[in-house]
XYZ file of C-alpha atoms in Angstrom:
337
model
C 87.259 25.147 -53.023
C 87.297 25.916 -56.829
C 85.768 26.766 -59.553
C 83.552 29.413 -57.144
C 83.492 31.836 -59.415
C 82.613 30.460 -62.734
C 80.640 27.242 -62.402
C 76.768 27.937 -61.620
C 76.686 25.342 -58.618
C 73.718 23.647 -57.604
C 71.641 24.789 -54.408
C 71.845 21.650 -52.106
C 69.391 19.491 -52.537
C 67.738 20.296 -49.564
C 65.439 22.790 -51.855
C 66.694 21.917 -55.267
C 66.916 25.358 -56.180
C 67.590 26.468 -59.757
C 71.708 27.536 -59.934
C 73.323 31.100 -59.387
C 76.967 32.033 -59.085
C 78.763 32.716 -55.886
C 79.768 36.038 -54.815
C 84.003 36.945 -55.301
C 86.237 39.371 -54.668
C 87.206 40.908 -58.078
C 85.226 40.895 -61.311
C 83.203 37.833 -62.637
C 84.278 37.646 -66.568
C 81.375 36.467 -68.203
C 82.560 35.848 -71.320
C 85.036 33.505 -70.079
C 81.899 31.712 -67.361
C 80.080 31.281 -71.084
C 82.884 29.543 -73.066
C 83.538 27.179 -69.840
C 80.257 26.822 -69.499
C 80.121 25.889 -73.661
C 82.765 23.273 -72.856
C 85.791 26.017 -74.645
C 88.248 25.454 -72.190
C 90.962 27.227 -73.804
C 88.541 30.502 -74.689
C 88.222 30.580 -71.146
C 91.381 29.898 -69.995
C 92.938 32.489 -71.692
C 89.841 35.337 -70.891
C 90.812 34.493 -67.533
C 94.517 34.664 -67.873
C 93.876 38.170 -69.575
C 91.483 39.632 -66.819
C 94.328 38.297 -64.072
C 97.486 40.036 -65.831
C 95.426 42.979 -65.766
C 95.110 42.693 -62.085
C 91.263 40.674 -61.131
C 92.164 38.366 -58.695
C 89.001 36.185 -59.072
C 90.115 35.227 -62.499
C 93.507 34.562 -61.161
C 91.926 32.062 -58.809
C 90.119 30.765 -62.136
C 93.258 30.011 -64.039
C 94.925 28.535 -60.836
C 91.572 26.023 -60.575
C 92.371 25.355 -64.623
C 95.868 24.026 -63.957
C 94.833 22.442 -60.775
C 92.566 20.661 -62.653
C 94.236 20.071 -65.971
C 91.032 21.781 -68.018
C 91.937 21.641 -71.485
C 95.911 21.783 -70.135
C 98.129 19.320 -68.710
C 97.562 19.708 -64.759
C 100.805 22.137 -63.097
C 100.368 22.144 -59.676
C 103.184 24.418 -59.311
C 101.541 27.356 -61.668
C 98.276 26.616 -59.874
C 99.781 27.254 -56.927
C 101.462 31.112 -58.134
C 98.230 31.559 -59.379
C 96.802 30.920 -56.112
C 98.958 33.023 -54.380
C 98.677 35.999 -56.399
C 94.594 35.585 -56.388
C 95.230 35.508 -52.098
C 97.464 38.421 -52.069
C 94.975 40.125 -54.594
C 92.054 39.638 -52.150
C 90.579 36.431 -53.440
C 89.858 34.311 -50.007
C 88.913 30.722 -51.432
C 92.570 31.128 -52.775
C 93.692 31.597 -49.417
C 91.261 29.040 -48.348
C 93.439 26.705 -51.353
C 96.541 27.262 -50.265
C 95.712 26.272 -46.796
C 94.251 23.165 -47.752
C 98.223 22.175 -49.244
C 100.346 23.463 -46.406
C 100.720 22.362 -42.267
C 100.805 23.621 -38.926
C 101.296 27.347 -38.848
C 101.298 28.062 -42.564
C 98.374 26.265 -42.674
C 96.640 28.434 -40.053
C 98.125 31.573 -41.540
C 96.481 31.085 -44.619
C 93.108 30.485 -43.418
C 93.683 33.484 -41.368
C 94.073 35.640 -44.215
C 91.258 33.961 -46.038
C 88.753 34.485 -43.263
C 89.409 38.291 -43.139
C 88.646 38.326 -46.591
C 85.261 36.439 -45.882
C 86.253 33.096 -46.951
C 83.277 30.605 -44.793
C 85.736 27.712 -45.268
C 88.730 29.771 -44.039
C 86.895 30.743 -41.037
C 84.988 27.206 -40.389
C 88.572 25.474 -40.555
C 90.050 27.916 -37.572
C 86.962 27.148 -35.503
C 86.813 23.844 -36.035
C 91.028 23.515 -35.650
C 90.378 25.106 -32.215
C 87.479 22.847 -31.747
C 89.319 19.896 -32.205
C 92.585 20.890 -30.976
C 94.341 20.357 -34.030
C 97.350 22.996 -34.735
C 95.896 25.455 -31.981
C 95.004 23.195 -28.503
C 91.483 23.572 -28.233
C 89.586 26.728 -27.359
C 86.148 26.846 -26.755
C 85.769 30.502 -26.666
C 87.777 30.607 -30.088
C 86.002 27.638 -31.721
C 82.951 29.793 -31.410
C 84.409 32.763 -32.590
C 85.680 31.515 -35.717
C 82.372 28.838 -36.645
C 79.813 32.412 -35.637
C 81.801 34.439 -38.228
C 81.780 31.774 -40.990
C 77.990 31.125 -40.288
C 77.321 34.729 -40.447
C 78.913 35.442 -43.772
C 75.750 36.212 -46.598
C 76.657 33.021 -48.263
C 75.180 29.988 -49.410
C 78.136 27.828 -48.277
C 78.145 29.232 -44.745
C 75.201 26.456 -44.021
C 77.607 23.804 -43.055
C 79.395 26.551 -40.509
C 76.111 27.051 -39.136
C 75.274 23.171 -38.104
C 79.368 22.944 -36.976
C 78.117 26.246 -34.370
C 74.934 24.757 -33.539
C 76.714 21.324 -32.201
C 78.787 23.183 -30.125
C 75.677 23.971 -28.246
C 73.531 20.261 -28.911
C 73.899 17.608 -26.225
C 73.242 15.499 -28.906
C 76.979 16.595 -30.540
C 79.956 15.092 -29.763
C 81.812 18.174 -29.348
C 79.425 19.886 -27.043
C 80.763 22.690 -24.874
C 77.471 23.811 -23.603
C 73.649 22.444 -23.313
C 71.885 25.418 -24.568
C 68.892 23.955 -26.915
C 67.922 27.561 -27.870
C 71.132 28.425 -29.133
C 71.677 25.380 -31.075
C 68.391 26.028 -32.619
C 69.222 29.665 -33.676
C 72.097 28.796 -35.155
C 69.899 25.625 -37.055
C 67.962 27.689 -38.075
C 70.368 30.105 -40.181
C 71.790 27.208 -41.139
C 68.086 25.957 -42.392
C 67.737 29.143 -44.232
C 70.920 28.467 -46.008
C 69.591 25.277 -47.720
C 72.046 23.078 -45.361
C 70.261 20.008 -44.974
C 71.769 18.550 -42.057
C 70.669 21.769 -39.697
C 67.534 21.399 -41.446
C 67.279 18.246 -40.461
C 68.780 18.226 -36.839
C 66.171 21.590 -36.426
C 63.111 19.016 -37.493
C 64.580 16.542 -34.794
C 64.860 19.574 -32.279
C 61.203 19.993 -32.931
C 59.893 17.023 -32.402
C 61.848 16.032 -29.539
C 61.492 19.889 -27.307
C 65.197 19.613 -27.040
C 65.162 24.220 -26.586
C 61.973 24.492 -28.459
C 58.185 23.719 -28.165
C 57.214 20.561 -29.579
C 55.555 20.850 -32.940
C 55.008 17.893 -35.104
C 53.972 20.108 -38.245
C 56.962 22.051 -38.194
C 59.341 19.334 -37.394
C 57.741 17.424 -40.585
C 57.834 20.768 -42.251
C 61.737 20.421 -41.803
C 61.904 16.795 -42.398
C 60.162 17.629 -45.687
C 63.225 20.275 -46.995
C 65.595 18.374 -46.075
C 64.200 15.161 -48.019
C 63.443 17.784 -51.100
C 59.855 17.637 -50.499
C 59.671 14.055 -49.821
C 57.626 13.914 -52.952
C 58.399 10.152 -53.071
C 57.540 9.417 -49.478
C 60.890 7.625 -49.162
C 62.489 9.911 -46.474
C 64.095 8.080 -43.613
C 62.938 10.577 -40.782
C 59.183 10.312 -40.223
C 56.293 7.908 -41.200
C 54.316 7.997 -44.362
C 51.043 7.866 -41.120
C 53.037 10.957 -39.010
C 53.763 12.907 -42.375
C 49.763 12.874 -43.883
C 48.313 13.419 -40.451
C 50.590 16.345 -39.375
C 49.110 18.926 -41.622
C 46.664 18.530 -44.463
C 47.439 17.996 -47.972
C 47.106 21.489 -49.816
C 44.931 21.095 -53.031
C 45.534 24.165 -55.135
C 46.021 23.456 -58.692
C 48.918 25.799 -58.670
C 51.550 24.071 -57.028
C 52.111 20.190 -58.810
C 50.360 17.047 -57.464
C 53.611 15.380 -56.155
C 54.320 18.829 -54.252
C 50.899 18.802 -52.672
C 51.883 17.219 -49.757
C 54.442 18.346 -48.627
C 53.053 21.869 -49.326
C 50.344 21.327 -46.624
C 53.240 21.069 -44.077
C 54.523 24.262 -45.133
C 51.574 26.460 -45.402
C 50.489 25.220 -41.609
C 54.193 25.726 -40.782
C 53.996 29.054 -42.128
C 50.655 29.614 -39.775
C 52.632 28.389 -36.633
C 55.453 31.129 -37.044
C 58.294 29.039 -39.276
C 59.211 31.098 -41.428
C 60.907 28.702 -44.072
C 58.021 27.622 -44.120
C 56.151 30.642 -45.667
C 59.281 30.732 -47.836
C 59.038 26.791 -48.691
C 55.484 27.428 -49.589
C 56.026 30.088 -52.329
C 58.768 28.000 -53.384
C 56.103 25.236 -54.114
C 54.130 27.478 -56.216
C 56.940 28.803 -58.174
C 57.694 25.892 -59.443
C 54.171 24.810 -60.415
C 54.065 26.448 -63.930
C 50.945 28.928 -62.999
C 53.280 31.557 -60.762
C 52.672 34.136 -63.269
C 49.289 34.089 -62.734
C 49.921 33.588 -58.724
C 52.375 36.354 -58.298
C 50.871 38.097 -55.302
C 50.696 34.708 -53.650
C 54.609 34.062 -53.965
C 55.349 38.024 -52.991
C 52.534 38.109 -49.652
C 54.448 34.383 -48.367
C 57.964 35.866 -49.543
C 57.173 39.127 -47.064
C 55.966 37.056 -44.642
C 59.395 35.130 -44.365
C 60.868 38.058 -44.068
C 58.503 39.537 -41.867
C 59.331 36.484 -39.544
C 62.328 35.921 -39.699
C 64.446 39.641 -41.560
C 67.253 38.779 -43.627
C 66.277 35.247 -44.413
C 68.868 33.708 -47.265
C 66.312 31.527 -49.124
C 63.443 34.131 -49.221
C 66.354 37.032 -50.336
C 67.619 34.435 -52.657
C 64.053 33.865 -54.489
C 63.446 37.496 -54.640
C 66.456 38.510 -56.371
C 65.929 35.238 -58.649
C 62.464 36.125 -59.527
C 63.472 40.139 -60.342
C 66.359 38.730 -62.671
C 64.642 36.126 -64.392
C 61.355 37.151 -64.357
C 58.210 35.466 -63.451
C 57.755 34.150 -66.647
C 61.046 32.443 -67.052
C 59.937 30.227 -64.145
C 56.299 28.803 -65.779
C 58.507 28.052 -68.868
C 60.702 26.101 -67.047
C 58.177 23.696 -64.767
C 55.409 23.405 -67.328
């Protein structure tokens, strides 16, 4: 990975989200994230290079993704790498996580080692899925699991992916089943769900509508369906009919949340009733984005708690929250009017 700690990367489009930076080890240099950001590659550059010498390893790992990349330098994949290094040694795991991406066989693993014990998801996802597979290990179930349940578990955005690798170890549906256990799967899904990973969002909808380790429920599998097609505001989503998706739920009709979110906010609200709790979280999402959540505050906060209420610790309602406190209401109405 690179470029974690600097560039504001998109939520996936599962809720089209508005940006925020990753977590790091080390100190974020925001002076440096604003000249990159400003398109001042070389004001960056050498903020970064400053902050590293005097011992950050996140901005190492920053400098090492400039010369990786050739940003505003000619690309040195040699300095990239001693950059890399020295941002792994200094506690940076996406380094790590780097550097294991170049090398083979035991290096390889030793370096996603180390990045995984400093919380790196893709560190941790590549062990599990090595021992999945069998590739550089022989394969271990037992391990496999291990490995994916700590990357999924990490309070990151990018752990989503982990989650869905976890849940198919579980889903007769998966190729690399090692166990038919529905309810499992579905746990894990459902973290993964949380995280704004579409394809657990999706597979969870599925779950749903099949009973595959769950009750059937045609509003919350639509519910799902509908994140993972970003509201499905243009009806065009692959996974249900335009006949199952207006007869699962009712439309909701508040002038609050936009006409072309109407829909799909139904689903979520009746979700919400039924227990989902991305859902509830889905629904104040829909009013947030309206241009009146000023004015519906309470609303957002009472379907916020609920999520949490439902389901404690939940990424995307967390996420909002803390978005909401450091922006402000306001911010948001400005933005979708």
């Amino acid at each position: 990975m690179g470029r974690l700690t600097r560039l504001l990367l998109p939520i996936l489009a599962t809720f089209a989200v508005p940006t925020a930076l990753l977590a790091s080890a080390g100190e974020e240099v925001p002076d440096a994230i604003a000249a990159y950001k400003a398109g001042d590659w070389e004001t960056a550059r050498v903020l970064w290079q400053g902050a590293c010498d005097a011992g950050n390893p996140a901005a190492c790992h920053e400098v090492a993704v400039v010369y990786r990349d050739g940003e505003g330098v000619p690309a040195d994949a040699e300095r990239a790498k001693q950059l890399f290094e020295q941002a792994c040694t200094g506690g940076f795991g996406d380094s790590c996580f780097n550097l294991g991406n170049k090398a083979e066989g035991e290096t390889r693993l030793s370096y996603f080692e180390r990045g995984c014990a400093l919380d790196s998801v893709g560190s941790c996802a590549r062990i599990g899925m090595a021992y999945r597979d069998g590739k550089d290990t022989g394969k271990d179930a037992g391990k496999a699991v291990d490995y994916l349940t700590r990357a999924c578990l990490i309070d990151k955005q990018q752990a989503g992916p982990a989650c869905f690798m976890l849940a198919g170890l579980y889903d007769i549906h998966d190729e690399f089943v090692i166990e038919d256990d529905g309810a499992t799967a579905n746990r894990w899904l459902a973290r993964g769900c949380s995280l704004t990973d579409v394809q657990s969002c999706q597979n969870l909808g599925f779950h749903y509508r099949a009973g595959y380790g769950i009750g059937k429920d045609l509003v919350k599998s639509n519910a799902l369906y509908a994140m993972a097609c970003n509201d499905a505001s243009s009806l065009a989503c692959p996974m249900f009919s335009p006949r199952e998706y207006f007869g699962a739920a009712p439309a909701y009709r508040g002038s609050e949340i936009k006409p072309d979110k109407r829909q799909a906010a139904g689903l979520y609200r009746t979700a919400c009733e039924r227990g989902l709790a991305l859902g509830c979280a889905q629904f104040a999402y829909a009013i947030l984005r309206g241009g009146k959540a000023a004015k519906n505050r309470a609303t957002i906060d009472r379907y916020l708690k609920q999520t949490l209420e439902l389901d404690p610790g939940n990424w995307f309602a967390e996420f909002l929250i803390d978005l909401i406190e450091k922006d402000g209401i306001e911010a948001w109405d400005r933005r979708n009017r």
